[in-house]
CSV table of C-alpha atoms in Angstrom, one decimal:
chain,number,residue,atom,x,y,z
A,1,MET,CA,-13.2,-14.3,-25.5
A,2,LYS,CA,-10.0,-15.4,-22.9
A,3,LYS,CA,-7.5,-13.4,-23.1
A,4,GLY,CA,-4.2,-14.6,-24.3
A,5,ASN,CA,-0.5,-15.0,-22.8
A,6,ARG,CA,-0.3,-13.6,-19.0
A,7,THR,CA,3.6,-13.8,-18.8
A,8,THR,CA,4.5,-11.5,-21.4
A,9,GLU,CA,5.4,-7.9,-20.8
A,10,SER,CA,3.5,-4.4,-22.6
A,11,LYS,CA,5.3,-3.3,-24.9
A,12,ASN,CA,4.5,-0.1,-23.6
A,13,PRO,CA,7.2,2.6,-22.1
A,14,GLY,CA,8.1,1.8,-18.7
A,15,VAL,CA,8.7,3.7,-16.0
A,16,SER,CA,11.3,3.9,-13.1
A,17,LEU,CA,11.0,5.2,-9.4
A,18,SER,CA,14.1,5.5,-8.7
A,19,ARG,CA,15.1,9.7,-9.3
A,20,ARG,CA,18.1,8.8,-11.2
A,21,GLU,CA,16.3,6.7,-13.5
A,22,PHE,CA,13.5,9.4,-14.0
A,23,MET,CA,14.9,10.3,-17.3
A,24,GLY,CA,14.1,6.9,-18.3
A,25,ILE,CA,10.2,7.9,-18.6
A,26,VAL,CA,11.1,10.7,-21.2
A,27,ALA,CA,13.7,7.9,-23.3
A,28,GLY,CA,10.7,4.8,-22.8
A,29,GLY,CA,13.3,2.9,-20.9
A,30,ALA,CA,12.3,0.6,-18.0
A,31,ALA,CA,13.4,-0.6,-14.8
A,32,ALA,CA,12.2,-3.6,-12.2
A,33,LEU,CA,11.1,-2.3,-8.9
A,34,ALA,CA,11.5,-4.6,-5.7
A,35,LEU,CA,9.0,-4.1,-3.5
A,36,PRO,CA,9.6,-4.0,0.7
A,37,GLY,CA,8.0,-7.1,2.4
A,38,PHE,CA,5.8,-8.2,-0.9
A,39,ALA,CA,7.0,-11.7,-0.9
A,40,SER,CA,6.6,-11.5,3.5
A,41,ARG,CA,4.1,-14.1,4.3
A,42,ALA,CA,4.4,-13.4,8.6
A,43,HIS,CA,1.1,-12.1,8.8
A,44,SER,CA,-1.1,-13.6,5.2
A,45,PRO,CA,-4.2,-14.4,6.7
A,46,SER,CA,-4.8,-18.2,5.3
A,47,GLY,CA,-7.8,-20.2,4.1
A,48,ASN,CA,-11.0,-18.3,4.7
A,49,ARG,CA,-9.7,-16.1,6.7
A,50,ARG,CA,-8.7,-14.2,4.0
A,51,PRO,CA,-10.4,-10.9,3.9
A,52,ASN,CA,-13.2,-9.6,0.9
A,53,ILE,CA,-12.1,-6.9,-0.9
A,54,ILE,CA,-13.4,-3.8,-2.4
A,55,LEU,CA,-12.5,-0.8,-3.8
A,56,MET,CA,-14.4,2.0,-4.5
A,57,MET,CA,-14.3,5.2,-6.3
A,58,ALA,CA,-15.8,8.7,-7.2
A,59,ASP,CA,-14.9,10.3,-10.6
A,60,ASP,CA,-13.3,13.7,-10.3
A,61,MET,CA,-13.7,14.1,-6.6
A,62,GLY,CA,-11.5,16.9,-5.3
A,63,TRP,CA,-9.3,16.4,-2.2
A,64,ALA,CA,-11.4,18.8,0.1
A,65,ASP,CA,-15.0,17.8,-0.5
A,66,PRO,CA,-15.6,15.4,2.0
A,67,GLY,CA,-16.7,16.6,5.4
A,68,TYR,CA,-13.6,14.3,7.2
A,69,MET,CA,-11.5,16.8,5.3
A,70,GLY,CA,-12.8,20.1,6.9
A,71,ASN,CA,-15.5,20.6,4.4
A,72,LYS,CA,-18.2,22.7,5.7
A,73,VAL,CA,-21.1,22.7,3.7
A,74,ILE,CA,-21.1,19.4,1.6
A,75,ARG,CA,-22.8,16.5,3.5
A,76,THR,CA,-20.6,12.9,3.6
A,77,PRO,CA,-22.0,11.8,6.4
A,78,HIS,CA,-20.8,8.1,5.9
A,79,LEU,CA,-17.7,8.8,4.3
A,80,ASP,CA,-16.8,11.4,7.7
A,81,ALA,CA,-18.3,7.8,9.5
A,82,MET,CA,-15.5,5.2,7.8
A,83,ALA,CA,-12.7,7.8,8.1
A,84,ALA,CA,-13.6,7.7,11.6
A,85,ALA,CA,-13.5,3.8,12.3
A,86,GLY,CA,-11.1,3.0,9.4
A,87,LEU,CA,-7.3,4.7,7.9
A,88,ARG,CA,-7.7,8.0,6.6
A,89,PHE,CA,-4.7,8.8,4.0
A,90,ASN,CA,-3.9,12.3,3.9
A,91,ARG,CA,-1.4,11.6,0.9
A,92,PHE,CA,-3.1,9.7,-1.2
A,93,TYR,CA,-2.4,9.5,-5.3
A,94,ALA,CA,-4.0,8.8,-7.9
A,95,ALA,CA,-1.7,7.2,-10.5
A,96,ALA,CA,-2.7,10.2,-12.9
A,97,PRO,CA,-4.6,13.4,-13.2
A,98,VAL,CA,-7.2,11.6,-15.7
A,99,CYS,CA,-9.6,8.9,-15.2
A,100,SER,CA,-8.3,6.0,-16.9
A,101,PRO,CA,-5.1,5.5,-16.3
A,102,THR,CA,-5.6,5.8,-12.7
A,103,ARG,CA,-8.4,3.0,-13.3
A,104,GLY,CA,-5.9,1.0,-15.2
A,105,SER,CA,-3.4,1.4,-11.9
A,106,CYS,CA,-5.8,0.4,-9.6
A,107,LEU,CA,-6.2,-3.3,-11.3
A,108,THR,CA,-2.9,-4.1,-12.1
A,109,GLY,CA,-0.4,-1.8,-9.7
A,110,ARG,CA,1.5,-0.5,-12.8
A,111,HIS,CA,2.2,2.9,-14.0
A,112,PRO,CA,-0.3,3.8,-16.5
A,113,TYR,CA,2.8,4.4,-19.7
A,114,ARG,CA,3.2,0.1,-19.4
A,115,TYR,CA,0.1,-0.8,-20.4
A,116,GLY,CA,-0.6,2.2,-22.8
A,117,ILE,CA,-3.7,4.1,-21.1
A,118,PHE,CA,-2.1,7.9,-21.9
A,119,HIS,CA,-4.8,9.7,-21.1
A,120,ALA,CA,-9.2,9.0,-20.9
A,121,ASN,CA,-10.2,7.5,-24.3
A,122,VAL,CA,-7.2,6.2,-25.3
A,123,GLY,CA,-6.0,2.6,-25.3
A,124,HIS,CA,-7.1,0.2,-24.1
A,125,LEU,CA,-6.2,-2.7,-20.9
A,126,PRO,CA,-4.5,-5.2,-23.3
A,127,PRO,CA,-4.5,-9.1,-22.3
A,128,GLN,CA,-1.1,-9.1,-21.2
A,129,GLU,CA,-2.0,-7.4,-18.1
A,130,ILE,CA,-2.7,-9.3,-14.9
A,131,THR,CA,-5.9,-7.8,-13.3
A,132,LEU,CA,-6.3,-8.2,-9.5
A,133,ALA,CA,-9.5,-10.0,-10.7
A,134,GLU,CA,-7.7,-12.7,-12.2
A,135,LEU,CA,-5.4,-13.2,-9.5
A,136,LEU,CA,-8.2,-13.3,-7.0
A,137,LYS,CA,-10.3,-15.9,-9.2
A,138,PRO,CA,-8.0,-18.8,-8.5
A,139,HIS,CA,-8.3,-18.4,-5.0
A,140,GLY,CA,-12.2,-18.4,-4.5
A,141,TYR,CA,-13.3,-14.9,-4.7
A,142,ALA,CA,-16.4,-13.9,-6.5
A,143,THR,CA,-15.4,-11.0,-8.5
A,144,GLY,CA,-18.0,-8.4,-10.1
A,145,HIS,CA,-17.3,-5.0,-11.4
A,146,PHE,CA,-20.0,-1.9,-11.5
A,147,GLY,CA,-20.2,1.8,-12.5
A,148,LYS,CA,-17.5,3.0,-15.1
A,149,TRP,CA,-15.3,1.1,-16.8
A,150,HIS,CA,-13.4,2.9,-19.0
A,151,LEU,CA,-10.8,0.4,-20.1
A,152,GLY,CA,-11.5,-0.1,-23.1
A,153,THR,CA,-14.8,-0.9,-25.3
A,154,LEU,CA,-18.1,-2.8,-24.1
A,155,THR,CA,-19.4,-3.3,-27.6
A,156,GLN,CA,-17.9,-4.1,-31.2
A,157,THR,CA,-21.1,-3.9,-33.0
A,158,GLU,CA,-23.2,-0.8,-31.9
A,159,ARG,CA,-22.3,2.4,-30.9
A,160,ASP,CA,-22.1,3.2,-27.9
A,161,SER,CA,-20.2,5.7,-25.4
A,162,ASN,CA,-17.3,7.5,-26.7
A,163,ARG,CA,-16.0,4.3,-28.6
A,164,GLY,CA,-17.8,1.5,-28.6
A,165,GLY,CA,-18.8,-0.4,-32.3
A,166,GLN,CA,-17.0,-0.7,-34.8
A,167,ARG,CA,-15.5,2.8,-34.0
A,168,GLY,CA,-13.5,1.6,-31.4
A,169,ALA,CA,-13.4,-2.2,-32.2
A,170,LYS,CA,-9.7,-2.8,-32.1
A,171,HIS,CA,-10.0,-0.5,-28.1
A,172,TYR,CA,-12.7,-4.2,-27.2
A,173,SER,CA,-11.9,-4.9,-23.5
A,174,PRO,CA,-14.4,-5.0,-21.6
A,175,PRO,CA,-14.6,-6.5,-17.5
A,176,TRP,CA,-15.4,-9.5,-18.1
A,177,ASP,CA,-12.7,-10.5,-20.3
A,178,ASN,CA,-10.5,-9.1,-17.3
A,179,GLY,CA,-11.4,-10.9,-14.7
A,180,PHE,CA,-14.9,-10.3,-13.9
A,181,ASP,CA,-18.0,-12.0,-13.7
A,182,HIS,CA,-20.6,-10.0,-12.8
A,183,CYS,CA,-20.4,-6.9,-14.4
A,184,PHE,CA,-22.9,-4.1,-14.3
A,185,SER,CA,-20.6,-1.2,-16.0
A,186,THR,CA,-20.8,1.7,-19.0
A,187,GLU,CA,-18.0,2.6,-20.8
A,188,ALA,CA,-17.3,6.2,-19.6
A,189,LYS,CA,-19.3,9.3,-18.0
A,190,VAL,CA,-22.8,9.1,-18.2
A,191,PRO,CA,-25.3,12.2,-16.0
A,192,THR,CA,-25.5,11.3,-12.5
A,193,TRP,CA,-29.5,11.1,-11.9
A,194,ASN,CA,-31.5,9.1,-15.0
A,195,PRO,CA,-28.5,8.0,-16.4
A,196,MET,CA,-29.6,6.7,-19.1
A,197,ARG,CA,-31.4,9.8,-20.4
A,198,LYS,CA,-30.1,13.4,-21.3
A,199,PRO,CA,-30.1,15.1,-18.9
A,200,GLY,CA,-33.4,17.6,-19.2
A,201,SER,CA,-34.6,15.8,-22.0
A,202,ASP,CA,-36.3,12.0,-22.5
A,203,ASP,CA,-33.6,11.7,-25.1
A,204,ALA,CA,-31.6,8.8,-24.8
A,205,TYR,CA,-27.5,9.5,-23.9
A,206,GLY,CA,-26.2,7.4,-25.6
A,207,THR,CA,-23.9,5.6,-23.1
A,208,ALA,CA,-25.4,1.9,-21.8
A,209,TYR,CA,-24.8,0.1,-18.8
A,210,TRP,CA,-24.1,-3.7,-20.1
A,211,LYS,CA,-23.8,-7.0,-17.7
A,212,THR,CA,-21.5,-9.6,-18.4
A,213,GLY,CA,-21.1,-11.2,-21.7
A,214,GLY,CA,-22.3,-8.1,-23.4
A,215,THR,CA,-25.8,-8.0,-22.8
A,216,LYS,CA,-27.6,-4.7,-22.6
A,217,ALA,CA,-29.2,-3.9,-19.1
A,218,THR,CA,-33.0,-2.3,-20.1
A,219,GLU,CA,-34.4,-2.5,-15.9
A,220,ASN,CA,-34.1,-0.1,-12.9
A,221,LEU,CA,-32.2,2.2,-14.7
A,222,GLU,CA,-34.1,5.8,-13.3
A,223,GLY,CA,-33.1,8.1,-10.4
A,224,ASP,CA,-29.5,8.3,-8.7
A,225,ASP,CA,-27.1,6.7,-10.8
A,226,SER,CA,-24.8,5.7,-7.5
A,227,LYS,CA,-28.3,4.0,-6.4
A,228,ILE,CA,-28.8,2.4,-9.7
A,229,ILE,CA,-25.2,1.2,-9.2
A,230,MET,CA,-25.6,0.4,-5.4
A,231,ASP,CA,-28.6,-2.1,-6.6
A,232,ARG,CA,-26.0,-4.3,-8.4
A,233,VAL,CA,-23.5,-4.5,-5.5
A,234,ILE,CA,-25.9,-5.4,-2.5
A,235,PRO,CA,-26.9,-8.8,-4.4
A,236,PHE,CA,-23.8,-9.4,-5.4
A,237,ILE,CA,-22.5,-9.3,-2.3
A,238,ARG,CA,-25.1,-10.6,-0.7
A,239,ASP,CA,-25.1,-14.2,-3.1
A,240,ALA,CA,-20.8,-14.6,-2.0
A,241,VAL,CA,-21.9,-14.3,1.6
A,242,LYS,CA,-24.9,-17.0,1.1
A,243,ARG,CA,-22.5,-19.1,-0.8
A,244,GLU,CA,-19.5,-18.6,2.1
A,245,GLU,CA,-17.3,-17.2,-0.9
A,246,ARG,CA,-14.6,-14.5,-0.5
A,247,PHE,CA,-15.7,-11.1,-2.8
A,248,PHE,CA,-14.1,-8.6,-4.9
A,249,ALA,CA,-16.1,-6.0,-5.9
A,250,VAL,CA,-15.3,-2.6,-7.6
A,251,ILE,CA,-17.5,0.3,-7.5
A,252,TRP,CA,-16.8,3.3,-9.4
A,253,PHE,CA,-19.3,5.7,-8.8
A,254,HIS,CA,-19.9,8.7,-12.0
A,255,SER,CA,-20.5,11.5,-9.5
A,256,PRO,CA,-19.5,13.8,-9.6
A,257,HIS,CA,-17.6,13.7,-12.7
A,258,LEU,CA,-20.6,15.7,-15.6
A,259,PRO,CA,-23.1,15.6,-16.6
A,260,ILE,CA,-23.8,16.6,-12.7
A,261,VAL,CA,-27.4,16.1,-12.2
A,262,ALA,CA,-29.1,15.7,-8.5
A,263,GLY,CA,-31.8,14.7,-7.7
A,264,ALA,CA,-35.1,16.9,-6.1
A,265,LYS,CA,-34.3,15.4,-2.7
A,266,TYR,CA,-30.6,16.2,-2.6
A,267,LEU,CA,-31.1,20.2,-3.9
A,268,LYS,CA,-33.2,20.7,-1.5
A,269,MET,CA,-30.5,20.3,0.6
A,270,TYR,CA,-28.5,22.4,-0.9
A,271,SER,CA,-31.5,24.8,-2.1
A,272,ASP,CA,-29.4,28.0,-0.5
A,273,LEU,CA,-26.7,27.7,-3.2
A,274,VAL,CA,-26.6,28.7,-6.8
A,275,GLN,CA,-27.9,25.3,-9.3
A,276,SER,CA,-24.1,24.3,-10.0
A,277,LYS,CA,-22.9,24.0,-6.7
A,278,ALA,CA,-26.7,22.0,-5.2
A,279,HIS,CA,-25.9,19.9,-8.1
A,280,TYR,CA,-22.3,19.3,-7.3
A,281,TYR,CA,-23.1,19.3,-3.7
A,282,GLY,CA,-26.5,16.7,-3.8
A,283,CYS,CA,-24.8,14.3,-6.2
A,284,ILE,CA,-21.9,13.7,-4.0
A,285,THR,CA,-24.4,13.2,-0.9
A,286,ALA,CA,-26.3,11.2,-3.4
A,287,MET,CA,-23.5,9.2,-3.6
A,288,ASP,CA,-22.6,9.5,0.2
A,289,ALA,CA,-25.7,7.9,0.8
A,290,GLN,CA,-25.0,5.1,-0.9
A,291,ILE,CA,-22.2,4.1,0.5
A,292,GLY,CA,-23.8,4.3,4.0
A,293,ARG,CA,-26.4,1.5,2.8
A,294,LEU,CA,-23.4,-0.7,1.7
A,295,ARG,CA,-21.7,-0.4,5.2
A,296,LYS,CA,-24.6,-1.1,6.4
A,297,GLU,CA,-25.3,-4.4,4.6
A,298,LEU,CA,-22.0,-5.1,5.0
A,299,ARG,CA,-22.9,-5.2,8.9
A,300,ASN,CA,-26.2,-7.1,7.7
A,301,PHE,CA,-24.4,-10.2,6.3
A,302,GLY,CA,-21.7,-10.3,9.3
A,303,ALA,CA,-19.3,-9.1,6.4
A,304,ALA,CA,-18.0,-5.8,6.9
A,305,ASP,CA,-15.3,-7.0,10.0
A,306,ASN,CA,-13.5,-8.7,7.5
A,307,THR,CA,-13.9,-6.6,4.3
A,308,MET,CA,-11.3,-4.3,2.9
A,309,LEU,CA,-12.9,-1.4,2.2
A,310,TRP,CA,-11.6,1.5,0.5
A,311,PHE,CA,-12.3,4.8,-1.3
A,312,CYS,CA,-10.7,7.4,-3.4
A,313,SER,CA,-10.8,9.2,-6.4
A,314,ASP,CA,-10.0,9.2,-9.7
A,315,ASN,CA,-8.0,12.2,-10.1
A,316,GLY,CA,-8.6,15.7,-8.6
A,317,PRO,CA,-11.8,18.2,-9.1
A,318,GLU,CA,-13.1,19.2,-12.9
A,319,GLY,CA,-12.4,22.7,-10.7
A,320,ARG,CA,-14.5,25.0,-12.9
A,321,ALA,CA,-17.0,27.9,-11.6
A,322,GLY,CA,-20.7,27.6,-12.9
A,323,ARG,CA,-20.2,23.9,-14.2
A,324,ALA,CA,-18.5,21.1,-11.3
A,325,PRO,CA,-17.3,23.6,-8.6
A,326,GLY,CA,-15.3,20.7,-6.9
A,327,SER,CA,-12.3,21.7,-4.9
A,328,ALA,CA,-8.8,20.6,-4.0
A,329,ALA,CA,-7.8,24.1,-1.9
A,330,PRO,CA,-5.8,24.6,-0.8
A,331,LEU,CA,-3.9,22.1,-3.1
A,332,ARG,CA,-2.3,24.0,-6.3
A,333,GLY,CA,-4.2,22.8,-9.6
A,334,ARG,CA,-7.2,20.3,-10.4
A,335,LYS,CA,-7.7,17.7,-12.6
A,336,ARG,CA,-5.1,17.5,-16.1
A,337,SER,CA,-2.4,18.5,-13.6
A,338,LEU,CA,-0.1,16.7,-12.0
A,339,PHE,CA,0.7,19.9,-9.4
A,340,GLU,CA,-1.3,18.2,-6.0
A,341,GLY,CA,-4.7,19.1,-6.8
A,342,GLY,CA,-4.7,17.1,-9.9
A,343,ILE,CA,-3.7,14.0,-8.4
A,344,ARG,CA,-4.2,14.0,-4.4
A,345,VAL,CA,-7.0,12.7,-3.7
A,346,PRO,CA,-9.3,11.3,-0.7
A,347,GLY,CA,-8.1,8.6,0.4
A,348,LEU,CA,-10.1,6.0,2.8
A,349,LEU,CA,-9.4,2.3,4.2
A,350,GLU,CA,-11.7,0.8,6.5
A,351,TRP,CA,-11.5,-3.0,7.7
A,352,PRO,CA,-12.2,-3.5,11.3
A,353,ALA,CA,-10.6,-6.8,11.8
A,354,LYS,CA,-7.5,-5.2,11.4
A,355,VAL,CA,-7.3,-1.3,11.0
A,356,LYS,CA,-7.4,0.9,14.0
A,357,PRO,CA,-10.3,3.3,14.1
A,358,GLY,CA,-9.3,7.1,14.0
A,359,SER,CA,-6.1,5.6,12.3
A,360,VAL,CA,-3.8,8.6,10.0
A,361,ILE,CA,-1.6,8.4,7.5
A,362,ASP,CA,0.9,11.4,6.5
A,363,VAL,CA,3.2,9.1,4.2
A,364,PRO,CA,2.1,9.5,0.2
A,365,ALA,CA,0.5,6.2,-1.0
A,366,CYS,CA,-1.0,5.5,-4.0
A,367,THR,CA,-3.8,3.7,-6.3
A,368,SER,CA,-0.8,1.4,-8.0
A,369,ASP,CA,-0.6,0.4,-4.4
A,370,TYR,CA,-4.1,-1.5,-4.1
A,371,LEU,CA,-2.2,-5.0,-5.8
A,372,PRO,CA,1.0,-5.7,-4.0
A,373,THR,CA,-0.7,-4.4,-0.9
A,374,THR,CA,-3.9,-6.7,-1.5
A,375,LEU,CA,-1.7,-9.7,-2.9
A,376,ASN,CA,0.8,-9.3,0.1
A,377,VAL,CA,-2.0,-9.5,2.4
A,378,LEU,CA,-3.7,-12.4,1.2
A,379,GLY,CA,-0.4,-14.3,0.6
A,380,ILE,CA,-0.4,-15.0,-2.8
A,381,GLU,CA,3.1,-14.1,-5.3
A,382,MET,CA,2.6,-13.2,-8.7
A,383,PRO,CA,2.7,-15.7,-11.5
A,384,ASP,CA,6.4,-13.9,-12.9
A,385,ARG,CA,8.5,-11.1,-12.2
A,386,ARG,CA,7.2,-8.2,-14.2
A,387,PRO,CA,7.9,-5.0,-13.0
A,388,MET,CA,5.3,-3.3,-10.4
A,389,ASP,CA,5.0,0.3,-9.6
A,390,GLY,CA,3.2,0.0,-6.0
A,391,VAL,CA,4.8,-1.0,-3.3
A,392,SER,CA,2.7,-3.6,-0.5
A,393,LEU,CA,1.5,-1.3,2.6
A,394,PRO,CA,2.4,-2.5,5.4
A,395,LEU,CA,-1.3,-2.2,7.0
A,396,ILE,CA,-0.6,-5.4,9.2
A,397,GLU,CA,2.9,-5.1,10.0
A,398,GLY,CA,2.8,-1.5,11.9
A,399,PRO,CA,2.8,1.7,11.4
A,400,ILE,CA,3.9,3.5,8.0
A,401,ARG,CA,6.8,5.3,8.8
A,402,LYS,CA,8.2,6.1,5.4
A,403,ARG,CA,7.4,4.9,1.6
A,404,PRO,CA,10.4,3.0,0.6
A,405,CYS,CA,10.4,4.6,-3.2
A,406,PRO,CA,9.0,7.6,-4.6
A,407,ILE,CA,5.9,7.6,-7.0
A,408,ALA,CA,6.2,8.6,-10.8
A,409,PHE,CA,3.6,10.3,-13.0
A,410,GLN,CA,4.0,11.3,-16.3
A,411,SER,CA,0.8,12.7,-18.3
A,412,GLY,CA,1.7,14.0,-21.9
A,413,LYS,CA,4.3,16.5,-21.1
A,414,GLN,CA,4.1,16.9,-17.6
A,415,LEU,CA,6.7,14.8,-15.3
A,416,THR,CA,6.5,14.4,-11.8
A,417,LEU,CA,8.3,12.5,-9.3
A,418,ILE,CA,7.4,12.5,-5.4
A,419,GLY,CA,9.3,11.0,-2.2
A,420,ASN,CA,7.8,11.5,1.6
A,421,ARG,CA,8.8,15.0,1.5
A,422,TYR,CA,9.8,16.5,-2.2
A,423,LYS,CA,8.1,16.5,-5.0
A,424,LEU,CA,9.9,17.2,-8.3
A,425,ILE,CA,7.9,18.4,-11.3
A,426,SER,CA,8.3,19.6,-14.6
A,427,PRO,CA,6.1,20.8,-17.1
A,428,ASP,CA,7.8,20.5,-20.5
A,429,ASN,CA,9.1,17.4,-20.8
A,430,ALA,CA,12.2,17.9,-18.6
A,431,LYS,CA,13.3,20.9,-19.7
A,432,THR,CA,13.1,22.9,-16.4
A,433,TRP,CA,12.4,21.5,-13.0
A,434,MET,CA,10.6,22.6,-10.3
A,435,LEU,CA,11.2,21.6,-6.6
A,436,PHE,CA,8.4,21.6,-3.6
A,437,ASP,CA,8.9,20.5,0.1
A,438,LEU,CA,5.3,19.1,0.3
A,439,VAL,CA,5.8,19.0,4.1
A,440,ALA,CA,6.5,22.8,4.5
A,441,ASP,CA,4.9,23.9,1.3
A,442,LEU,CA,1.8,22.1,1.1
A,443,SER,CA,0.2,24.3,-1.6
A,444,GLU,CA,3.2,23.7,-3.9
A,445,THR,CA,4.0,28.3,-3.7
A,446,HIS,CA,7.5,28.1,-2.7
A,447,ASP,CA,9.9,27.0,-5.7
A,448,ILE,CA,13.3,25.6,-4.0
A,449,ALA,CA,14.9,24.0,-6.9
A,450,GLY,CA,17.9,26.6,-6.6
A,451,GLN,CA,18.8,25.5,-3.1
A,452,HIS,CA,18.9,21.8,-3.9
A,453,PRO,CA,21.8,21.7,-7.1
A,454,ASP,CA,22.0,17.7,-5.7
A,455,ILE,CA,18.9,17.4,-6.7
A,456,VAL,CA,18.1,19.9,-9.6
A,457,ARG,CA,20.7,19.7,-12.4
């Protein structure tokens, strides 16, 4: 099944990134965004010097969960090493406080309301959208998706996951119809240990792994889910290197999303903690081990130096005691909230050929920036002038001192606009507004809207 005309704008509400036009989000108006530096080719590598691209993402991992963020309990030695060897974003944002909208932003560079994925299990990636995979394939990139998809159903014929089968046929939009040639993907969540079975049972969980073209995976599905995913990623990369092809790999882990189950090895590391924390921390450490495995194999393949290796989370932590005890502290809020704890997430980039080790950026960046940044680095242009909401981060040109435009968010009745310093937020469709100085007030405890009538009216 091939996608249709790619130059047509999706028939969904647009999003403005100007404060004066922010109310257009509520009204559904669209506004084009000029991307500073997007068309620059002065530093773009050409030919076979173009880098490989890997987008890794955890599921429901809190901003304060990794060791490099100061966590003294959860062991993440490989993420810590990645942070030390690359670039750490202190203000990296998921495009939404829940998973599916964020995932679409990673691949399209656009606000979720443009392509109609307003929440988890809502809508699907429509054929009018152009994904990063589809943009890279004509330039010789092998493309692969591994792990959680959550941008549409993966089968029209049998019951699967949340919406798979006839009940969700209209939302059929698998990764292999969106530019990915190599797939090992689930529609939605699975247990983080023995992913095909209900925790503590031999009964089927009900969510399958699907391979390219809609074939169900049946082998190597036991044990740690992060390892099961990485067992498919490593051969994909190895084969691309052997063929002297550049590769684009999207690795979307299920950890640490519910159902959270850690294997015995990782539970033992946290045996002095209550069971819920031991499982949560254990599955993060298990995921971290697979990130370390990937980094090691990239070095073994001779591909590490010129690979852009990104990491983030799709939203903030579930943060519920006794179930998913992740932490965004000292940030306010958690998953589903547009306060910082729901959308500010861990953000890393390792790229030895270009990024100085130990770099830190305090300027806001977002998952919507992946596509324009990648295209600018590669010297690839969009085939049309559709509005884009991400910006190209000047990773090569020099230090990032200021984001050229704010980041706009909408989730249900919540509206937010985040700039370099200030944040506007409304919990009730713009009936009331709060204003926070994120530089001086990280935890969003002091509403200063009354002090700035020029901003909040």
